[in-house]
Structure formats: C-alpha cells, structure tokens
Coordinates of C-alpha atoms and ligand atoms in Angstrom, one line a residue:
M134 CA -19.2 -25.9 -18.8
A135 CA -21.8 -27.6 -16.7
E136 CA -25.4 -26.3 -17.1
A137 CA -28.4 -26.5 -14.8
G138 CA -29.9 -30.0 -15.0
G139 CA -26.5 -31.6 -15.4
F140 CA -26.1 -31.0 -19.1
A141 CA -22.7 -29.9 -20.3
D142 CA -21.9 -28.0 -23.5
G143 CA -20.4 -30.3 -26.2
D144 CA -22.5 -33.3 -25.2
L145 CA -25.1 -32.9 -27.9
E146 CA -23.4 -35.3 -30.3
A147 CA -23.3 -38.0 -27.6
A148 CA -27.0 -37.5 -27.0
G149 CA -27.7 -38.0 -30.7
L150 CA -28.2 -34.3 -31.6
R151 CA -26.5 -31.8 -33.8
L152 CA -27.1 -28.0 -33.7
S153 CA -26.1 -25.5 -36.2
V154 CA -27.0 -21.8 -36.0
S155 CA -26.7 -19.4 -38.9
D156 CA -27.9 -15.9 -37.9
E157 CA -31.6 -16.2 -37.4
V158 CA -32.0 -19.9 -38.3
A159 CA -31.1 -22.8 -36.0
T160 CA -31.2 -26.3 -37.3
V161 CA -31.5 -29.2 -34.8
T162 CA -30.7 -32.5 -36.4
L163 CA -31.4 -35.9 -34.9
A164 CA -28.1 -37.6 -35.6
R165 CA -28.0 -41.3 -34.8
P166 CA -28.7 -42.5 -38.4
E167 CA -27.3 -46.0 -37.5
R168 CA -30.2 -46.3 -35.1
R169 CA -32.6 -44.5 -37.4
N170 CA -32.4 -41.4 -35.1
A171 CA -33.8 -43.3 -32.1
M172 CA -34.0 -41.0 -29.1
T173 CA -33.2 -41.6 -25.4
G174 CA -33.9 -39.7 -22.3
R175 CA -30.5 -38.0 -22.8
T176 CA -31.6 -36.8 -26.3
W177 CA -34.7 -35.1 -24.8
E178 CA -32.6 -33.5 -22.1
A179 CA -30.2 -32.3 -24.8
L180 CA -33.2 -30.9 -26.7
A181 CA -34.3 -29.0 -23.7
H182 CA -30.8 -27.7 -23.3
V183 CA -30.9 -26.5 -26.9
G184 CA -34.1 -24.6 -26.2
Q185 CA -32.7 -23.1 -23.0
T186 CA -29.5 -21.9 -24.6
L187 CA -30.8 -20.8 -28.0
P188 CA -29.1 -17.6 -29.1
E189 CA -31.5 -14.6 -29.0
S190 CA -30.9 -13.9 -32.7
V191 CA -32.7 -17.2 -33.6
R192 CA -36.2 -16.8 -35.0
I193 CA -36.6 -20.1 -36.9
V194 CA -35.8 -23.5 -35.6
I195 CA -35.7 -26.3 -38.1
V196 CA -35.9 -29.9 -36.7
T197 CA -34.8 -32.6 -39.0
G198 CA -33.2 -36.1 -39.0
E199 CA -29.9 -37.2 -40.6
G200 CA -30.3 -39.8 -43.3
S201 CA -33.5 -41.3 -44.7
T202 CA -35.5 -41.5 -41.4
F203 CA -36.7 -38.5 -39.3
S204 CA -36.8 -40.7 -36.2
S205 CA -37.7 -44.2 -35.2
G206 CA -38.9 -42.9 -31.9
I207 CA -37.8 -43.9 -28.5
D208 CA -34.7 -46.1 -28.3
L209 CA -36.3 -49.5 -27.7
N210 CA -33.3 -50.4 -25.5
M211 CA -34.9 -48.1 -22.9
F212 CA -37.5 -50.9 -22.4
R213 CA -34.9 -53.7 -22.1
P214 CA -33.2 -54.7 -18.9
G215 CA -30.2 -52.5 -18.3
G216 CA -31.6 -49.8 -20.6
V217 CA -29.4 -47.6 -22.7
E218 CA -25.6 -47.6 -22.1
G219 CA -24.7 -44.7 -19.8
E220 CA -28.2 -43.8 -18.9
T221 CA -30.3 -44.8 -15.9
S222 CA -33.1 -47.1 -17.0
L223 CA -36.5 -45.7 -15.9
M224 CA -38.0 -49.2 -16.5
D225 CA -35.5 -50.7 -14.1
R226 CA -36.3 -48.1 -11.5
V227 CA -40.0 -48.7 -11.9
A228 CA -39.4 -52.5 -11.6
D229 CA -37.2 -52.2 -8.5
G230 CA -39.6 -49.7 -6.9
S231 CA -37.0 -46.8 -6.7
A232 CA -39.1 -44.5 -8.9
D233 CA -42.5 -43.6 -7.3
D234 CA -45.2 -41.7 -9.0
A235 CA -43.7 -38.3 -8.0
E236 CA -40.3 -39.3 -9.4
L237 CA -41.9 -40.6 -12.7
D238 CA -43.8 -37.3 -13.0
R239 CA -40.6 -35.4 -12.5
V240 CA -38.6 -37.4 -15.0
I241 CA -41.3 -37.3 -17.7
A242 CA -41.8 -33.6 -17.1
R243 CA -38.0 -33.1 -17.7
Y244 CA -38.3 -35.1 -21.0
Q245 CA -41.3 -33.1 -22.1
E246 CA -39.3 -29.9 -21.7
G247 CA -37.3 -31.1 -24.7
F248 CA -40.5 -30.8 -26.8
A249 CA -42.4 -28.0 -25.2
W250 CA -40.1 -25.1 -26.0
L251 CA -40.6 -25.5 -29.7
R252 CA -44.0 -23.7 -29.3
R253 CA -42.3 -20.5 -27.8
P254 CA -43.8 -17.4 -29.4
D255 CA -40.3 -15.8 -30.1
I256 CA -39.5 -18.6 -32.6
V257 CA -41.2 -20.5 -35.3
S258 CA -40.4 -24.2 -35.4
V259 CA -40.5 -26.2 -38.6
A260 CA -40.2 -30.0 -38.7
A261 CA -38.7 -31.3 -42.0
V262 CA -39.6 -34.9 -42.2
R263 CA -38.3 -37.6 -44.5
G264 CA -39.1 -41.3 -44.0
H265 CA -40.4 -42.6 -40.7
A266 CA -41.5 -40.4 -37.8
I267 CA -42.6 -43.0 -35.3
G268 CA -43.8 -42.6 -31.7
A269 CA -41.6 -39.9 -30.0
G270 CA -40.5 -39.0 -33.5
F271 CA -44.0 -38.2 -34.6
Q272 CA -44.6 -36.3 -31.3
L273 CA -41.4 -34.2 -32.0
A274 CA -42.8 -33.3 -35.4
L275 CA -46.1 -32.4 -33.8
S276 CA -44.3 -30.2 -31.3
C277 CA -43.2 -28.0 -34.1
D278 CA -45.4 -25.1 -35.3
L279 CA -45.2 -26.3 -39.0
R280 CA -44.5 -29.5 -40.8
I281 CA -43.0 -30.0 -44.2
L282 CA -43.0 -33.6 -45.3
A283 CA -41.1 -35.4 -48.1
D284 CA -43.4 -37.6 -50.1
D285 CA -41.9 -40.7 -48.5
A286 CA -42.8 -39.6 -45.0
Q287 CA -44.7 -42.1 -42.8
L288 CA -46.1 -41.0 -39.5
C289 CA -47.1 -43.4 -36.7
M290 CA -48.2 -43.0 -33.1
K291 CA -47.0 -46.3 -32.0
E292 CA -47.0 -45.9 -28.2
P293 CA -50.4 -47.7 -27.5
A294 CA -49.2 -50.7 -29.5
L295 CA -46.3 -50.9 -27.1
G296 CA -48.6 -50.7 -24.0
L297 CA -47.8 -47.0 -23.5
V298 CA -49.5 -43.6 -24.0
P299 CA -47.9 -40.8 -26.1
D300 CA -46.5 -38.6 -23.3
L301 CA -44.1 -36.2 -25.0
T302 CA -46.6 -33.4 -25.5
G303 CA -47.9 -34.9 -28.8
T304 CA -51.5 -35.6 -27.9
K305 CA -52.7 -32.0 -27.7
P306 CA -51.4 -30.9 -31.1
L307 CA -52.7 -34.1 -32.7
V308 CA -56.2 -33.5 -31.3
D309 CA -56.0 -29.8 -32.2
L310 CA -55.0 -30.6 -35.8
V311 CA -57.2 -33.6 -36.7
G312 CA -59.9 -33.6 -34.0
P313 CA -60.5 -36.1 -31.2
S314 CA -62.1 -38.9 -33.3
R315 CA -59.4 -39.1 -35.9
A316 CA -56.7 -38.7 -33.2
M317 CA -58.3 -41.7 -31.4
E318 CA -58.4 -43.7 -34.6
L319 CA -54.7 -43.0 -35.4
C320 CA -53.5 -43.7 -31.9
L321 CA -55.6 -46.7 -31.0
T322 CA -54.8 -48.5 -34.3
A323 CA -51.2 -47.2 -34.3
R324 CA -51.5 -47.2 -38.1
T325 CA -49.1 -45.5 -40.4
V326 CA -50.2 -42.3 -42.1
S327 CA -48.6 -41.6 -45.5
A328 CA -47.4 -38.1 -46.5
A329 CA -50.4 -37.7 -48.8
E330 CA -52.9 -38.5 -46.1
A331 CA -51.0 -36.4 -43.6
R332 CA -51.5 -33.4 -46.0
E333 CA -55.2 -34.2 -46.3
L334 CA -55.6 -34.4 -42.5
G335 CA -53.8 -31.1 -41.9
L336 CA -50.8 -32.8 -40.3
A337 CA -48.5 -31.2 -42.9
E338 CA -48.5 -27.7 -44.4
L339 CA -46.7 -29.0 -47.4
V340 CA -45.6 -32.2 -49.0
V341 CA -42.8 -32.2 -51.6
E342 CA -40.6 -34.6 -53.5
E343 CA -37.8 -35.9 -51.2
A344 CA -35.1 -34.2 -53.2
Q345 CA -37.0 -30.8 -52.8
L346 CA -37.3 -31.0 -49.0
D347 CA -34.3 -28.9 -48.0
G348 CA -35.1 -26.3 -50.6
A349 CA -38.8 -26.1 -49.5
V350 CA -37.7 -25.6 -45.9
D351 CA -35.2 -22.8 -46.9
D352 CA -38.0 -21.1 -48.9
L353 CA -40.4 -21.3 -45.9
A354 CA -37.7 -20.0 -43.5
A355 CA -37.1 -17.0 -45.9
A356 CA -40.8 -16.3 -46.1
L357 CA -41.1 -16.4 -42.3
L358 CA -38.1 -14.1 -41.8
A359 CA -39.6 -11.5 -44.2
V360 CA -42.2 -10.7 -41.5
P361 CA -41.0 -8.4 -38.7
R362 CA -40.0 -10.4 -35.6
E363 CA -42.1 -8.6 -33.0
A364 CA -45.3 -8.8 -35.2
A365 CA -44.7 -12.4 -35.9
S366 CA -44.2 -13.2 -32.1
A367 CA -47.3 -11.2 -31.1
T368 CA -49.4 -12.9 -33.9
K369 CA -48.2 -16.4 -33.0
D370 CA -49.1 -15.7 -29.3
L371 CA -52.5 -14.5 -30.4
L372 CA -53.2 -17.5 -32.6
Q373 CA -51.9 -20.0 -30.0
G374 CA -54.4 -18.7 -27.5
A375 CA -57.4 -18.6 -29.8
P376 CA -58.7 -22.2 -29.3
A377 CA -59.1 -21.7 -25.6
R378 CA -60.9 -18.3 -25.9
T379 CA -64.4 -17.2 -26.8
L380 CA -64.8 -14.9 -29.8
Q381 CA -65.2 -11.9 -27.4
E382 CA -62.1 -12.9 -25.4
Q383 CA -60.1 -13.3 -28.6
A384 CA -61.3 -9.9 -29.9
A385 CA -60.1 -8.4 -26.6
A386 CA -56.8 -10.2 -27.0
E387 CA -56.5 -8.8 -30.5
R388 CA -57.1 -5.3 -29.2
R389 CA -54.4 -5.6 -26.5
A390 CA -51.9 -7.1 -28.9
Q391 CA -52.6 -4.4 -31.5
A392 CA -52.2 -1.6 -28.9
G393 CA -48.8 -3.0 -28.1
R394 CA -47.9 -3.1 -31.8
L395 CA -49.2 0.4 -32.5
R396 CA -47.1 1.8 -29.6
A397 CA -44.0 0.0 -30.8
L398 CA -44.5 1.2 -34.3
A399 CA -45.1 4.8 -33.2
A400 CA -42.0 4.7 -31.0
Q401 CA -40.0 3.4 -33.9
A402 CA -41.3 6.2 -36.2
A403 CA -40.5 8.8 -33.6
R404 CA -36.9 7.5 -33.4
G405 CA -36.8 8.0 -37.2
Ligands
ACO130 N1 -34.5 -48.1 -31.0 C1 -33.3 -48.7 -31.1 N2 -32.8 -49.2 -32.2 C2 -33.5 -49.0 -33.3 C3 -34.7 -48.3 -33.4 C4 -35.3 -47.9 -32.1 N3 -36.4 -47.2 -32.0 N4 -35.2 -48.3 -34.7 C5 -34.2 -48.9 -35.4 N5 -33.2 -49.3 -34.6 C6 -32.0 -50.0 -35.0 C7 -32.3 -51.4 -35.5 O1 -32.4 -52.3 -34.4 C8 -31.2 -51.7 -36.4 O2 -30.0 -52.0 -35.7 P1 -29.0 -53.1 -36.2 O3 -28.3 -52.4 -37.4 O4 -28.0 -53.3 -35.1 O5 -29.7 -54.3 -36.6 C9 -30.9 -50.3 -37.1 O6 -31.5 -49.3 -36.2 C10 -31.5 -50.1 -38.4 O7 -32.9 -50.4 -38.3 P2 -33.7 -51.2 -39.4 O8 -35.0 -51.7 -38.8 O9 -32.9 -52.2 -40.1 O10 -34.0 -50.0 -40.4 P3 -35.1 -49.9 -41.5 O11 -34.8 -48.7 -42.3 O12 -35.4 -51.2 -42.2 O13 -36.5 -49.6 -40.7 C11 -37.8 -48.4 -39.0 C12 -36.6 -48.3 -40.0 C13 -39.1 -48.6 -39.8 C14 -37.8 -47.1 -38.3 C15 -37.6 -49.6 -38.1 O14 -36.3 -49.6 -37.6 C16 -38.5 -49.6 -36.9 O15 -39.7 -50.0 -37.0 N6 -38.0 -49.3 -35.7 C17 -38.7 -49.4 -34.5 C18 -39.8 -48.3 -34.3 C19 -40.4 -48.3 -33.0 O16 -41.2 -49.2 -32.6 N7 -40.2 -47.2 -32.2 C20 -40.8 -47.0 -30.9 C21 -42.0 -46.1 -31.1 S1 -42.9 -45.7 -29.6 C22 -42.1 -44.4 -28.9 O17 -41.4 -43.7 -29.5 C23 -42.4 -44.0 -27.5

C-alpha cells in the first residue's frame, strides 16, 4: 500500500534496508553488502518510513550493517552523471538548474528525516558498528543514542574531502560528544578514527571484539528494557534537553517530569 511521501510497503529491500521486529526490539539492517552498504536518497526515505511506521510496541531500535562494513556512506554514483539507477539525480538537477535552493532544502530535509527520528524519546536507538562507518554511515551511527563498536570499527567524516559538508544531522551530535575543536579536526582532516580512539573520545559507549558485537548489543537491549518504558522516555527527554538549559531551567524540568511520574505511579498503585 502506498504511504505518504510515495514510499510503498515492501520496498525496503530495494532501498537497501531490512527491518525485523521482535516484540520491543526492532533491528534495521543496511543490506547492500556488495556495495558495502552504501546508501542512496531512497535508503534515507526508506529509513524515514521505518521511523514513521514503527510499531508502538518497539522500545529499542538497533541499527546495523550486513557483512563486514557498517556503511561506506553515500552511494558515490549519486555524484556521477545519471546518478543511481531508478532515482532522480540531485546533482543532475543542480547542474541543469531544475533544483533551486528551496527545492534542495526540501529534498535534504526529507533525507534528514531518515536520521532524525532515531532520537525520539519513546525509543532508545543503538548503532552496532563493525568495519567502516564513512560519511553518511558515520552520521547514521551518530544519530543513534548509543554506539557499540566492534574493535575493527573505523569512523570517518569524509564529506569535506569530497567538497561537501556533513548534512545528515551528524554535526550536532559530533560536536556534543567530542567538542567543537575535536569535531573540527576530525571533519576538516577527514581522518579515520579507530574503535579504540572512538571509545576514548566518547564516540562509543563500548568497544568489543568483533565476534562479541551481537551479544553485547543483546545485553544492552536487555538492560535497557529492564527499566520501565515511561520512566525511560521521560528521562531521555530530560537528558536530551539538558545541554540547552541553565541549571535552574533543568531543575524546573526535573520537577515537571517528576510530577508526571509521581502522578502516573500513584494512579498505577490506585488501580492495584
Ligand atoms: N558507493 C558506491 N559503491 C561503493 C561504495 C560507495 N560509497 N563503497 C564501496 N562501493 C563498491 C565498490 O565500488 C566495489 O564495487 P565493485 O565490486 O563493483 O568494484 C564494492 O562496493 C566493494 O568495495 P571495495 O572498495 O572493493 O571494498 P573494501 O572492503 O575493500 O573497502 C571501503 C570498503 C573502505 C568502504 C571502500 O569501499 C571505500 O572507501 N568506499 C568509498 C567510501 C566513500 O568515499 N564514501 C562516501 C563518504 S561521503 C558521504 O557519505 C556523504
């Protein structure tokens, strides 16, 4: 059935994605291993569709890649004449003048929707990264709340080296996690960060041996699910807002959130 935005159910595979849902855990897998899980505009639209249609039961979203590479980033064919088969080439539209600034803003905003939903307070998103996470792949990992890396993981913000800026919502989490100076150094040199350095910089919560990655992700999901859903959502919301608030504002936000929690717990107790 056709969905808003022109995305039809069953098209995920063609867009290079796979989704499996098991009760409270959804796993989104980048599934073009023959292209090292390179992503196209269609992949990002498909990701947005996954976010929009996620079953309400889902509390944890795991984002991973099939094979030895998390993602080689944007499909480089998007920059070549003709673009990616079956997709309109944004580069061609810029070159022939048919995409003005407003249109570029609209299209990129649509792509960004594929990344932005991973921060929603009602879920916790976890990137499970083995091998390379380059460009858009690194930004996808940064869009997740938490990152577990295999010890062979390599992260690289390659966009500036290709004459671009990172525009898939990755710059804010990068700055928030490592600070503006380190973020600048990583982006403007487009150098590769190893798993060990990523851990040191706060880009990963955990680094494990490659063979232990899936088990480590399952353990984290189980630990996250052990906390009551509503308390987890309210706490995530509180933590996400903290950097933009003063201490007093954050204290007020804590009071408001706690009042809501106390009321909910009292109502629950009254129901027996
Ligand atoms: N877009 C399109 N095709 C790709 C991409 C990509 N981003 N990455 C890999 N492929 C293709 C290769 O062309 C190759 O195709 P072929 O089998 O037809 O020759 C196949 O996938 C396998 O790639 P290899 O390079 O052989 O794989 P390897 O494991 O040696 O290296 C790596 C993996 C490091 C990811 C390498 O492929 C690479 O550097 N890719 C390009 C990364 C890049 O510059 N991405 C853009 C970042 S900027 C952004 O995302 C906005």
